[in-house]
Amino acid sequence: MTASVSVVIPVYNAEKHLEAAVQSVLAQKEDILEIILIEDGSTDDSLEVADALCKNNPDICRLLRHAEGQNRGAGASRNKGIKESKGQYICFLDADDYWLKERLSGALPLLSSSPELDGVYDQTRVELETDEERARFSGRGKTVKGEQVLPEELFAAFLKGRVGWDTLGIVLRREAFAKVGFFDESLRLRQDGQLWFRMAAMLNLSQSPLGRPVAVYRRHGKNRFNPHQRYTDPVAFCESEFQVWESLFTWFKEKEIKDNRWELFIRAYLRGLGKIGYLGKAWQKVKQEGRTSLYWHTLRTYVPGPRRILRYLRYLAKA
């Protein structure tokens, strides 16, 4: 198969893992047109490591930076890589993760034989690298996978959590971004999940037939996104979640969403904003700290009031 894949890798404080990440892509060179490293203002030696890797592999590796060496975040870095890419297909890898053998052996044949598909997602695996992470995420070092669903049923299944994918587990035609847009650079966290939500709503995506993990997501204690924050800092976590849902709502109301997906989205939106199942643990923490105002602040931030609900239902009536 002709090399046709651009691999976009944002790099931030990843000197320890970056070489292994790039080598895991180079091992599949026959499918790879280019590896694009976007250095994101690291404070360690990531820039030097990235520069050396590209100099050692000049035929396939390119190093990009933001203006004046700024730190712009993973979303802006991935967007820069996408816009600079030349491949027919685009996929992603974070600098602290790695691909497994034959990572593209399920996605590329399916995309090649199914021109109606915009993208294909595969299973991935979580690797808990430290004792602290193993204690914190006990039982989560498992394969990330979902049910096999038809592309037309994907959005409903995605909303219910029956199916999903990690950023390092999806391959997309470059035209997909023209249809739904790029990563939302206003979100410092969860901008990848926000984009997958939009793609599930509008694109024709299918699960790979491979049936095994194709990449490994490392949890090592210094990851940008830490889901454990919902317990350690519930206010910040809920504010981040709120920003994601608000950005999704803004995007949805400006798009022509087919079928009944607008109604499905509204239901998920209200459910997401009102989801307070884990606030019990947050409550225990703030009680220990004697700061009950944190709990009420979190509750007010995360649960929509009557006016907001009515406003969203009015939009639903117009859709």
PDB file of C-alpha atoms in Angstrom:
ATOM      1  CA  MET A   1       0.000   0.000   0.000  1.00  0.00           C
ATOM      2  CA  THR A   2       1.319   3.445  -0.941  1.00  0.00           C
ATOM      3  CA  ALA A   3       2.434   5.613   1.971  1.00  0.00           C
ATOM      4  CA  SER A   4      -0.495   7.943   2.569  1.00  0.00           C
ATOM      5  CA  VAL A   5      -0.693   8.634   6.309  1.00  0.00           C
ATOM      6  CA  SER A   6       0.334  11.774   8.182  1.00  0.00           C
ATOM      7  CA  VAL A   7       0.972  11.172  11.893  1.00  0.00           C
ATOM      8  CA  VAL A   8       0.510  14.263  14.074  1.00  0.00           C
ATOM      9  CA  ILE A   9       2.353  14.229  17.419  1.00  0.00           C
ATOM     10  CA  PRO A  10       2.085  17.200  19.823  1.00  0.00           C
ATOM     11  CA  VAL A  11       5.154  17.369  22.068  1.00  0.00           C
ATOM     12  CA  TYR A  12       5.118  18.888  25.540  1.00  0.00           C
ATOM     13  CA  ASN A  13       7.555  17.910  28.320  1.00  0.00           C
ATOM     14  CA  ALA A  14       7.909  14.414  26.911  1.00  0.00           C
ATOM     15  CA  GLU A  15      11.677  13.961  26.700  1.00  0.00           C
ATOM     16  CA  LYS A  16      11.441  10.622  28.513  1.00  0.00           C
ATOM     17  CA  HIS A  17       8.973   9.002  26.098  1.00  0.00           C
ATOM     18  CA  LEU A  18       9.254  10.846  22.782  1.00  0.00           C
ATOM     19  CA  GLU A  19      11.855   8.650  21.116  1.00  0.00           C
ATOM     20  CA  ALA A  20       9.872   5.486  21.874  1.00  0.00           C
ATOM     21  CA  ALA A  21       6.725   7.111  20.450  1.00  0.00           C
ATOM     22  CA  VAL A  22       8.454   8.077  17.191  1.00  0.00           C
ATOM     23  CA  GLN A  23      10.205   4.718  16.872  1.00  0.00           C
ATOM     24  CA  SER A  24       6.847   2.945  17.210  1.00  0.00           C
ATOM     25  CA  VAL A  25       5.664   4.881  14.130  1.00  0.00           C
ATOM     26  CA  LEU A  26       8.898   4.392  12.176  1.00  0.00           C
ATOM     27  CA  ALA A  27       8.463   0.642  12.641  1.00  0.00           C
ATOM     28  CA  GLN A  28       5.435   0.928  10.311  1.00  0.00           C
ATOM     29  CA  LYS A  29       7.188   3.078   7.729  1.00  0.00           C
ATOM     30  CA  GLU A  30       5.629   1.436   4.663  1.00  0.00           C
ATOM     31  CA  ASP A  31       2.283   3.102   5.462  1.00  0.00           C
ATOM     32  CA  ILE A  32       3.631   6.423   6.712  1.00  0.00           C
ATOM     33  CA  LEU A  33       4.119   9.460   4.503  1.00  0.00           C
ATOM     34  CA  GLU A  34       5.273  11.778   7.282  1.00  0.00           C
ATOM     35  CA  ILE A  35       5.600  12.213  11.037  1.00  0.00           C
ATOM     36  CA  ILE A  36       4.892  15.771  12.174  1.00  0.00           C
ATOM     37  CA  LEU A  37       6.204  16.745  15.611  1.00  0.00           C
ATOM     38  CA  ILE A  38       4.753  19.988  17.004  1.00  0.00           C
ATOM     39  CA  GLU A  39       6.865  21.196  19.930  1.00  0.00           C
ATOM     40  CA  ASP A  40       4.603  23.076  22.339  1.00  0.00           C
ATOM     41  CA  GLY A  41       6.902  25.237  24.439  1.00  0.00           C
ATOM     42  CA  SER A  42       8.302  22.458  26.620  1.00  0.00           C
ATOM     43  CA  THR A  43      10.329  23.318  29.711  1.00  0.00           C
ATOM     44  CA  ASP A  44      12.422  20.128  29.559  1.00  0.00           C
ATOM     45  CA  ASP A  45      14.675  18.856  26.731  1.00  0.00           C
ATOM     46  CA  SER A  46      11.815  17.766  24.443  1.00  0.00           C
ATOM     47  CA  LEU A  47      12.800  20.249  21.743  1.00  0.00           C
ATOM     48  CA  GLU A  48      16.337  18.870  21.553  1.00  0.00           C
ATOM     49  CA  VAL A  49      15.066  15.272  21.444  1.00  0.00           C
ATOM     50  CA  ALA A  50      12.531  16.126  18.728  1.00  0.00           C
ATOM     51  CA  ASP A  51      15.127  17.979  16.685  1.00  0.00           C
ATOM     52  CA  ALA A  52      17.545  15.039  16.857  1.00  0.00           C
ATOM     53  CA  LEU A  53      14.834  12.559  15.830  1.00  0.00           C
ATOM     54  CA  CYS A  54      13.897  14.624  12.766  1.00  0.00           C
ATOM     55  CA  LYS A  55      17.545  15.137  11.770  1.00  0.00           C
ATOM     56  CA  ASN A  56      18.088  11.377  11.995  1.00  0.00           C
ATOM     57  CA  ASN A  57      14.973  10.716   9.874  1.00  0.00           C
ATOM     58  CA  PRO A  58      14.841  13.695   7.484  1.00  0.00           C
ATOM     59  CA  ASP A  59      12.903  11.848   4.777  1.00  0.00           C
ATOM     60  CA  ILE A  60       9.870  11.290   6.991  1.00  0.00           C
ATOM     61  CA  CYS A  61      10.013  13.495  10.092  1.00  0.00           C
ATOM     62  CA  ARG A  62       9.238  17.237  10.340  1.00  0.00           C
ATOM     63  CA  LEU A  63       9.524  19.477  13.395  1.00  0.00           C
ATOM     64  CA  LEU A  64       7.166  22.444  13.826  1.00  0.00           C
ATOM     65  CA  ARG A  65       6.878  25.035  16.593  1.00  0.00           C
ATOM     66  CA  HIS A  66       4.399  27.729  17.521  1.00  0.00           C
ATOM     67  CA  ALA A  67       5.348  31.366  16.977  1.00  0.00           C
ATOM     68  CA  GLU A  68       8.042  32.485  19.415  1.00  0.00           C
ATOM     69  CA  GLY A  69       8.131  28.993  20.927  1.00  0.00           C
ATOM     70  CA  GLN A  70       4.816  29.524  22.719  1.00  0.00           C
ATOM     71  CA  ASN A  71       2.884  26.910  24.666  1.00  0.00           C
ATOM     72  CA  ARG A  72      -0.494  26.771  22.933  1.00  0.00           C
ATOM     73  CA  GLY A  73      -1.908  23.471  24.168  1.00  0.00           C
ATOM     74  CA  ALA A  74      -2.581  20.087  22.569  1.00  0.00           C
ATOM     75  CA  GLY A  75      -5.539  21.309  20.496  1.00  0.00           C
ATOM     76  CA  ALA A  76      -3.622  24.135  18.824  1.00  0.00           C
ATOM     77  CA  SER A  77      -0.631  21.846  18.273  1.00  0.00           C
ATOM     78  CA  ARG A  78      -2.719  19.151  16.596  1.00  0.00           C
ATOM     79  CA  ASN A  79      -4.455  21.770  14.445  1.00  0.00           C
ATOM     80  CA  LYS A  80      -1.094  23.100  13.268  1.00  0.00           C
ATOM     81  CA  GLY A  81       0.000  19.591  12.385  1.00  0.00           C
ATOM     82  CA  ILE A  82      -3.223  18.845  10.487  1.00  0.00           C
ATOM     83  CA  LYS A  83      -2.991  22.055   8.466  1.00  0.00           C
ATOM     84  CA  GLU A  84       0.659  21.414   7.592  1.00  0.00           C
ATOM     85  CA  SER A  85       0.084  17.748   6.721  1.00  0.00           C
ATOM     86  CA  LYS A  86       0.085  16.292   3.211  1.00  0.00           C
ATOM     87  CA  GLY A  87      -1.303  12.797   3.699  1.00  0.00           C
ATOM     88  CA  GLN A  88      -4.584  11.406   2.448  1.00  0.00           C
ATOM     89  CA  TYR A  89      -5.235  10.106   5.957  1.00  0.00           C
ATOM     90  CA  ILE A  90      -4.444  11.714   9.314  1.00  0.00           C
ATOM     91  CA  CYS A  91      -3.983  10.045  12.671  1.00  0.00           C
ATOM     92  CA  PHE A  92      -2.589  11.046  16.041  1.00  0.00           C
ATOM     93  CA  LEU A  93      -0.176   9.937  18.699  1.00  0.00           C
ATOM     94  CA  ASP A  94       0.725  11.737  21.900  1.00  0.00           C
ATOM     95  CA  ALA A  95       4.433  11.997  22.635  1.00  0.00           C
ATOM     96  CA  ASP A  96       4.187   9.844  25.772  1.00  0.00           C
ATOM     97  CA  ASP A  97       2.212   7.011  24.126  1.00  0.00           C
ATOM     98  CA  TYR A  98       3.127   4.451  21.483  1.00  0.00           C
ATOM     99  CA  TRP A  99       1.737   2.363  18.643  1.00  0.00           C
ATOM    100  CA  LEU A 100       1.689  -1.420  18.574  1.00  0.00           C
ATOM    101  CA  LYS A 101       2.689  -3.547  15.575  1.00  0.00           C
ATOM    102  CA  GLU A 102       0.540  -3.251  12.455  1.00  0.00           C
ATOM    103  CA  ARG A 103      -1.350  -0.331  13.965  1.00  0.00           C
ATOM    104  CA  LEU A 104      -2.930   0.584  10.599  1.00  0.00           C
ATOM    105  CA  SER A 105      -3.651  -2.920   9.304  1.00  0.00           C
ATOM    106  CA  GLY A 106      -7.372  -2.706  10.099  1.00  0.00           C
ATOM    107  CA  ALA A 107      -8.136   0.945   9.377  1.00  0.00           C
ATOM    108  CA  LEU A 108      -6.380   1.511   6.032  1.00  0.00           C
ATOM    109  CA  PRO A 109      -7.856  -1.449   4.100  1.00  0.00           C
ATOM    110  CA  LEU A 110     -11.336  -0.553   5.351  1.00  0.00           C
ATOM    111  CA  LEU A 111     -10.974   3.101   4.355  1.00  0.00           C
ATOM    112  CA  SER A 112      -9.561   2.101   0.980  1.00  0.00           C
ATOM    113  CA  SER A 113     -12.479  -0.247   0.237  1.00  0.00           C
ATOM    114  CA  SER A 114     -15.209   1.996   1.705  1.00  0.00           C
ATOM    115  CA  PRO A 115     -15.086   5.499   0.175  1.00  0.00           C
ATOM    116  CA  GLU A 116     -18.245   6.476   2.063  1.00  0.00           C
ATOM    117  CA  LEU A 117     -16.397   6.274   5.396  1.00  0.00           C
ATOM    118  CA  ASP A 118     -14.831   9.409   6.884  1.00  0.00           C
ATOM    119  CA  GLY A 119     -12.797   7.537   9.469  1.00  0.00           C
ATOM    120  CA  VAL A 120     -12.106   4.274  11.288  1.00  0.00           C
ATOM    121  CA  TYR A 121     -11.461   3.763  14.993  1.00  0.00           C
ATOM    122  CA  ASP A 122      -9.598   0.920  16.692  1.00  0.00           C
ATOM    123  CA  GLN A 123      -9.225  -0.386  20.216  1.00  0.00           C
ATOM    124  CA  THR A 124      -6.447   0.939  22.452  1.00  0.00           C
ATOM    125  CA  ARG A 125      -4.927  -0.176  25.739  1.00  0.00           C
ATOM    126  CA  VAL A 126      -4.192   1.740  28.929  1.00  0.00           C
ATOM    127  CA  GLU A 127      -0.834   1.187  30.619  1.00  0.00           C
ATOM    128  CA  LEU A 128      -0.467   2.269  34.253  1.00  0.00           C
ATOM    129  CA  GLU A 129       3.209   3.111  34.561  1.00  0.00           C
ATOM    130  CA  THR A 130       3.711   3.969  38.244  1.00  0.00           C
ATOM    131  CA  ASP A 131       2.594   2.509  41.567  1.00  0.00           C
ATOM    132  CA  GLU A 132       0.655   5.700  42.248  1.00  0.00           C
ATOM    133  CA  GLU A 133      -1.260   5.381  38.979  1.00  0.00           C
ATOM    134  CA  ARG A 134      -1.921   1.696  39.589  1.00  0.00           C
ATOM    135  CA  ALA A 135      -3.370   2.513  43.006  1.00  0.00           C
ATOM    136  CA  ARG A 136      -5.343   5.479  41.686  1.00  0.00           C
ATOM    137  CA  PHE A 137      -6.810   3.697  38.669  1.00  0.00           C
ATOM    138  CA  SER A 138      -7.073   0.163  39.992  1.00  0.00           C
ATOM    139  CA  GLY A 139      -8.750  -2.072  37.416  1.00  0.00           C
ATOM    140  CA  ARG A 140      -8.479   0.459  34.587  1.00  0.00           C
ATOM    141  CA  GLY A 141      -5.386  -0.843  32.848  1.00  0.00           C
ATOM    142  CA  LYS A 142      -7.579  -2.567  30.318  1.00  0.00           C
ATOM    143  CA  THR A 143      -8.450  -2.388  26.680  1.00  0.00           C
ATOM    144  CA  VAL A 144     -10.519   0.602  25.612  1.00  0.00           C
ATOM    145  CA  LYS A 145     -13.183  -0.683  23.265  1.00  0.00           C
ATOM    146  CA  GLY A 146     -16.879  -0.516  22.577  1.00  0.00           C
ATOM    147  CA  GLU A 147     -19.673  -2.355  20.862  1.00  0.00           C
ATOM    148  CA  GLN A 148     -19.601  -2.871  17.119  1.00  0.00           C
ATOM    149  CA  VAL A 149     -22.316  -0.548  15.796  1.00  0.00           C
ATOM    150  CA  LEU A 150     -23.397   0.537  12.337  1.00  0.00           C
ATOM    151  CA  PRO A 151     -22.155   3.995  11.315  1.00  0.00           C
ATOM    152  CA  GLU A 152     -25.710   5.363  11.230  1.00  0.00           C
ATOM    153  CA  GLU A 153     -26.228   4.218  14.829  1.00  0.00           C
ATOM    154  CA  LEU A 154     -22.928   5.591  16.088  1.00  0.00           C
ATOM    155  CA  PHE A 155     -24.116   8.895  17.549  1.00  0.00           C
ATOM    156  CA  ALA A 156     -26.799   7.365  19.770  1.00  0.00           C
ATOM    157  CA  ALA A 157     -24.360   4.684  20.944  1.00  0.00           C
ATOM    158  CA  PHE A 158     -21.662   7.308  21.514  1.00  0.00           C
ATOM    159  CA  LEU A 159     -23.988   9.373  23.721  1.00  0.00           C
ATOM    160  CA  LYS A 160     -24.822   6.331  25.826  1.00  0.00           C
ATOM    161  CA  GLY A 161     -21.156   5.423  26.272  1.00  0.00           C
ATOM    162  CA  ARG A 162     -21.543   2.136  24.403  1.00  0.00           C
ATOM    163  CA  VAL A 163     -18.824   3.051  21.932  1.00  0.00           C
ATOM    164  CA  GLY A 164     -15.873   5.439  21.848  1.00  0.00           C
ATOM    165  CA  TRP A 165     -12.206   5.791  20.979  1.00  0.00           C
ATOM    166  CA  ASP A 166      -9.009   7.393  22.179  1.00  0.00           C
ATOM    167  CA  THR A 167      -7.214  10.057  20.169  1.00  0.00           C
ATOM    168  CA  LEU A 168      -4.451   7.594  19.293  1.00  0.00           C
ATOM    169  CA  GLY A 169      -7.022   5.070  18.049  1.00  0.00           C
ATOM    170  CA  ILE A 170      -8.647   6.843  15.083  1.00  0.00           C
ATOM    171  CA  VAL A 171      -7.654   7.345  11.429  1.00  0.00           C
ATOM    172  CA  LEU A 172      -9.459  10.061   9.458  1.00  0.00           C
ATOM    173  CA  ARG A 173      -9.629  11.211   5.887  1.00  0.00           C
ATOM    174  CA  ARG A 174      -8.275  14.748   5.734  1.00  0.00           C
ATOM    175  CA  GLU A 175     -11.637  15.902   4.307  1.00  0.00           C
ATOM    176  CA  ALA A 176     -13.255  15.071   7.658  1.00  0.00           C
ATOM    177  CA  PHE A 177     -11.921  18.297   9.163  1.00  0.00           C
ATOM    178  CA  ALA A 178     -13.492  20.370   6.383  1.00  0.00           C
ATOM    179  CA  LYS A 179     -16.861  18.928   7.399  1.00  0.00           C
ATOM    180  CA  VAL A 180     -16.727  19.449  11.179  1.00  0.00           C
ATOM    181  CA  GLY A 181     -13.814  21.797  11.856  1.00  0.00           C
ATOM    182  CA  PHE A 182     -10.693  21.367  13.946  1.00  0.00           C
ATOM    183  CA  PHE A 183      -9.885  20.940  17.640  1.00  0.00           C
ATOM    184  CA  ASP A 184     -11.361  23.730  19.767  1.00  0.00           C
ATOM    185  CA  GLU A 185      -8.314  25.734  20.856  1.00  0.00           C
ATOM    186  CA  SER A 186     -10.251  27.544  23.587  1.00  0.00           C
ATOM    187  CA  LEU A 187     -10.340  24.266  25.554  1.00  0.00           C
ATOM    188  CA  ARG A 188      -7.097  23.430  27.330  1.00  0.00           C
ATOM    189  CA  LEU A 189      -8.467  20.009  28.312  1.00  0.00           C
ATOM    190  CA  ARG A 190     -10.833  17.536  26.657  1.00  0.00           C
ATOM    191  CA  GLN A 191     -10.582  19.216  23.247  1.00  0.00           C
ATOM    192  CA  ASP A 192     -10.091  15.773  21.699  1.00  0.00           C
ATOM    193  CA  GLY A 193     -13.238  14.293  23.248  1.00  0.00           C
ATOM    194  CA  GLN A 194     -15.154  17.391  22.178  1.00  0.00           C
ATOM    195  CA  LEU A 195     -14.083  16.881  18.558  1.00  0.00           C
ATOM    196  CA  TRP A 196     -14.955  13.174  18.631  1.00  0.00           C
ATOM    197  CA  PHE A 197     -18.430  14.148  19.856  1.00  0.00           C
ATOM    198  CA  ARG A 198     -18.833  16.461  16.854  1.00  0.00           C
ATOM    199  CA  MET A 199     -17.528  13.833  14.464  1.00  0.00           C
ATOM    200  CA  ALA A 200     -19.862  11.195  15.869  1.00  0.00           C
ATOM    201  CA  ALA A 201     -22.732  13.594  15.174  1.00  0.00           C
ATOM    202  CA  MET A 202     -21.889  14.402  11.566  1.00  0.00           C
ATOM    203  CA  LEU A 203     -19.475  11.896  10.051  1.00  0.00           C
ATOM    204  CA  ASN A 204     -19.639   8.346   8.802  1.00  0.00           C
ATOM    205  CA  LEU A 205     -17.296   6.446  11.132  1.00  0.00           C
ATOM    206  CA  SER A 206     -16.807   2.724  11.573  1.00  0.00           C
ATOM    207  CA  GLN A 207     -15.006   0.454  13.979  1.00  0.00           C
ATOM    208  CA  SER A 208     -12.031  -1.421  12.572  1.00  0.00           C
ATOM    209  CA  PRO A 209     -12.494  -5.180  12.070  1.00  0.00           C
ATOM    210  CA  LEU A 210      -9.087  -5.833  13.674  1.00  0.00           C
ATOM    211  CA  GLY A 211     -10.499  -6.668  17.110  1.00  0.00           C
ATOM    212  CA  ARG A 212      -7.369  -5.924  19.154  1.00  0.00           C
ATOM    213  CA  PRO A 213      -5.595  -2.871  20.605  1.00  0.00           C
ATOM    214  CA  VAL A 214      -3.401  -0.965  18.147  1.00  0.00           C
ATOM    215  CA  ALA A 215      -1.849   1.585  20.526  1.00  0.00           C
ATOM    216  CA  VAL A 216      -1.034   2.151  24.192  1.00  0.00           C
ATOM    217  CA  TYR A 217      -2.024   5.165  26.277  1.00  0.00           C
ATOM    218  CA  ARG A 218       0.394   5.591  29.179  1.00  0.00           C
ATOM    219  CA  ARG A 219      -0.718   6.945  32.544  1.00  0.00           C
ATOM    220  CA  HIS A 220       2.416   8.090  34.342  1.00  0.00           C
ATOM    221  CA  GLY A 221       1.272  10.805  36.760  1.00  0.00           C
ATOM    222  CA  LYS A 222       2.213  13.784  34.572  1.00  0.00           C
ATOM    223  CA  ASN A 223      -0.474  13.496  31.905  1.00  0.00           C
ATOM    224  CA  ARG A 224      -2.155  16.765  30.908  1.00  0.00           C
ATOM    225  CA  PHE A 225      -5.614  15.369  31.647  1.00  0.00           C
ATOM    226  CA  ASN A 226      -6.167  13.552  34.923  1.00  0.00           C
ATOM    227  CA  PRO A 227      -9.694  12.160  35.445  1.00  0.00           C
ATOM    228  CA  HIS A 228      -8.887  11.760  39.148  1.00  0.00           C
ATOM    229  CA  GLN A 229      -9.203  15.546  39.378  1.00  0.00           C
ATOM    230  CA  ARG A 230     -12.953  15.075  39.785  1.00  0.00           C
ATOM    231  CA  TYR A 231     -12.150  14.045  43.363  1.00  0.00           C
ATOM    232  CA  THR A 232      -9.037  16.082  44.124  1.00  0.00           C
ATOM    233  CA  ASP A 233     -10.316  19.375  42.673  1.00  0.00           C
ATOM    234  CA  PRO A 234     -14.045  19.023  41.906  1.00  0.00           C
ATOM    235  CA  VAL A 235     -14.560  22.718  41.159  1.00  0.00           C
ATOM    236  CA  ALA A 236     -11.851  22.872  38.484  1.00  0.00           C
ATOM    237  CA  PHE A 237     -12.976  19.560  37.036  1.00  0.00           C
ATOM    238  CA  CYS A 238     -16.611  20.602  36.784  1.00  0.00           C
ATOM    239  CA  GLU A 239     -15.721  23.980  35.313  1.00  0.00           C
ATOM    240  CA  SER A 240     -13.694  22.191  32.636  1.00  0.00           C
ATOM    241  CA  GLU A 241     -16.605  19.848  31.891  1.00  0.00           C
ATOM    242  CA  PHE A 242     -18.980  22.798  31.714  1.00  0.00           C
ATOM    243  CA  GLN A 243     -16.754  24.536  29.147  1.00  0.00           C
ATOM    244  CA  VAL A 244     -16.770  21.414  26.986  1.00  0.00           C
ATOM    245  CA  TRP A 245     -20.561  21.138  27.007  1.00  0.00           C
ATOM    246  CA  GLU A 246     -21.038  24.868  26.388  1.00  0.00           C
ATOM    247  CA  SER A 247     -18.690  24.757  23.397  1.00  0.00           C
ATOM    248  CA  LEU A 248     -20.547  21.746  22.031  1.00  0.00           C
ATOM    249  CA  PHE A 249     -23.879  23.502  22.388  1.00  0.00           C
ATOM    250  CA  THR A 250     -22.568  26.570  20.558  1.00  0.00           C
ATOM    251  CA  TRP A 251     -21.290  24.372  17.734  1.00  0.00           C
ATOM    252  CA  PHE A 252     -24.467  22.286  17.506  1.00  0.00           C
ATOM    253  CA  LYS A 253     -26.857  25.185  17.202  1.00  0.00           C
ATOM    254  CA  GLU A 254     -24.866  26.566  14.256  1.00  0.00           C
ATOM    255  CA  LYS A 255     -24.856  23.292  12.288  1.00  0.00           C
ATOM    256  CA  GLU A 256     -27.384  21.455  10.188  1.00  0.00           C
ATOM    257  CA  ILE A 257     -27.664  18.263  12.221  1.00  0.00           C
ATOM    258  CA  LYS A 258     -29.473  15.430  10.469  1.00  0.00           C
ATOM    259  CA  ASP A 259     -32.150  13.038  11.703  1.00  0.00           C
ATOM    260  CA  ASN A 260     -33.023  13.244  15.381  1.00  0.00           C
ATOM    261  CA  ARG A 261     -29.483  13.915  16.525  1.00  0.00           C
ATOM    262  CA  TRP A 262     -30.269  17.401  17.788  1.00  0.00           C
ATOM    263  CA  GLU A 263     -32.822  16.001  20.218  1.00  0.00           C
ATOM    264  CA  LEU A 264     -30.408  13.264  21.284  1.00  0.00           C
ATOM    265  CA  PHE A 265     -27.763  15.903  21.863  1.00  0.00           C
ATOM    266  CA  ILE A 266     -30.049  18.079  24.002  1.00  0.00           C
ATOM    267  CA  ARG A 267     -30.887  15.122  26.206  1.00  0.00           C
ATOM    268  CA  ALA A 268     -27.227  14.212  26.599  1.00  0.00           C
ATOM    269  CA  TYR A 269     -26.343  17.844  27.178  1.00  0.00           C
ATOM    270  CA  LEU A 270     -28.753  18.240  30.052  1.00  0.00           C
ATOM    271  CA  ARG A 271     -27.760  14.874  31.443  1.00  0.00           C
ATOM    272  CA  GLY A 272     -24.092  15.818  31.210  1.00  0.00           C
ATOM    273  CA  LEU A 273     -24.557  19.166  32.897  1.00  0.00           C
ATOM    274  CA  GLY A 274     -26.673  17.602  35.608  1.00  0.00           C
ATOM    275  CA  LYS A 275     -24.531  14.541  36.256  1.00  0.00           C
ATOM    276  CA  ILE A 276     -23.623  14.719  39.922  1.00  0.00           C
ATOM    277  CA  GLY A 277     -23.126  11.075  40.823  1.00  0.00           C
ATOM    278  CA  TYR A 278     -19.513  11.573  41.877  1.00  0.00           C
ATOM    279  CA  LEU A 279     -20.208  14.684  43.957  1.00  0.00           C
ATOM    280  CA  GLY A 280     -20.637  12.430  46.973  1.00  0.00           C
ATOM    281  CA  LYS A 281     -16.884  11.843  47.017  1.00  0.00           C
ATOM    282  CA  ALA A 282     -16.271  15.515  46.334  1.00  0.00           C
ATOM    283  CA  TRP A 283     -18.514  16.308  49.304  1.00  0.00           C
ATOM    284  CA  GLN A 284     -16.460  14.092  51.588  1.00  0.00           C
ATOM    285  CA  LYS A 285     -13.294  15.894  50.537  1.00  0.00           C
ATOM    286  CA  VAL A 286     -14.616  19.420  51.030  1.00  0.00           C
ATOM    287  CA  LYS A 287     -16.079  18.463  54.405  1.00  0.00           C
ATOM    288  CA  GLN A 288     -12.646  17.279  55.495  1.00  0.00           C
ATOM    289  CA  GLU A 289     -11.210  20.606  54.422  1.00  0.00           C
ATOM    290  CA  GLY A 290     -14.029  22.539  56.089  1.00  0.00           C
ATOM    291  CA  ARG A 291     -14.891  24.306  52.830  1.00  0.00           C
ATOM    292  CA  THR A 292     -18.516  23.423  52.152  1.00  0.00           C
ATOM    293  CA  SER A 293     -18.817  26.441  49.860  1.00  0.00           C
ATOM    294  CA  LEU A 294     -16.774  24.425  47.335  1.00  0.00           C
ATOM    295  CA  TYR A 295     -19.517  21.848  47.154  1.00  0.00           C
ATOM    296  CA  TRP A 296     -22.230  24.396  46.467  1.00  0.00           C
ATOM    297  CA  HIS A 297     -20.075  26.203  43.958  1.00  0.00           C
ATOM    298  CA  THR A 298     -19.525  22.902  42.136  1.00  0.00           C
ATOM    299  CA  LEU A 299     -23.226  22.107  42.241  1.00  0.00           C
ATOM    300  CA  ARG A 300     -24.186  25.515  40.830  1.00  0.00           C
ATOM    301  CA  THR A 301     -21.529  25.248  38.131  1.00  0.00           C
ATOM    302  CA  TYR A 302     -22.512  21.796  36.965  1.00  0.00           C
ATOM    303  CA  VAL A 303     -26.303  21.622  37.224  1.00  0.00           C
ATOM    304  CA  PRO A 304     -28.308  23.762  34.776  1.00  0.00           C
ATOM    305  CA  GLY A 305     -30.938  26.039  36.242  1.00  0.00           C
ATOM    306  CA  PRO A 306     -34.539  26.372  34.964  1.00  0.00           C
ATOM    307  CA  ARG A 307     -33.756  29.320  32.666  1.00  0.00           C
ATOM    308  CA  ARG A 308     -30.962  27.486  30.899  1.00  0.00           C
ATOM    309  CA  ILE A 309     -33.079  24.369  30.462  1.00  0.00           C
ATOM    310  CA  LEU A 310     -35.934  26.420  28.997  1.00  0.00           C
ATOM    311  CA  ARG A 311     -33.575  28.193  26.639  1.00  0.00           C
ATOM    312  CA  TYR A 312     -32.209  24.912  25.348  1.00  0.00           C
ATOM    313  CA  LEU A 313     -35.689  23.470  24.924  1.00  0.00           C
ATOM    314  CA  ARG A 314     -36.635  26.535  22.847  1.00  0.00           C
ATOM    315  CA  TYR A 315     -33.696  25.796  20.565  1.00  0.00           C
ATOM    316  CA  LEU A 316     -34.867  22.202  20.382  1.00  0.00           C
ATOM    317  CA  ALA A 317     -38.340  23.352  19.314  1.00  0.00           C
ATOM    318  CA  LYS A 318     -36.803  25.369  16.460  1.00  0.00           C
ATOM    319  CA  ALA A 319     -34.597  22.542  15.238  1.00  0.00           C
TER     320      ALA A 319
END
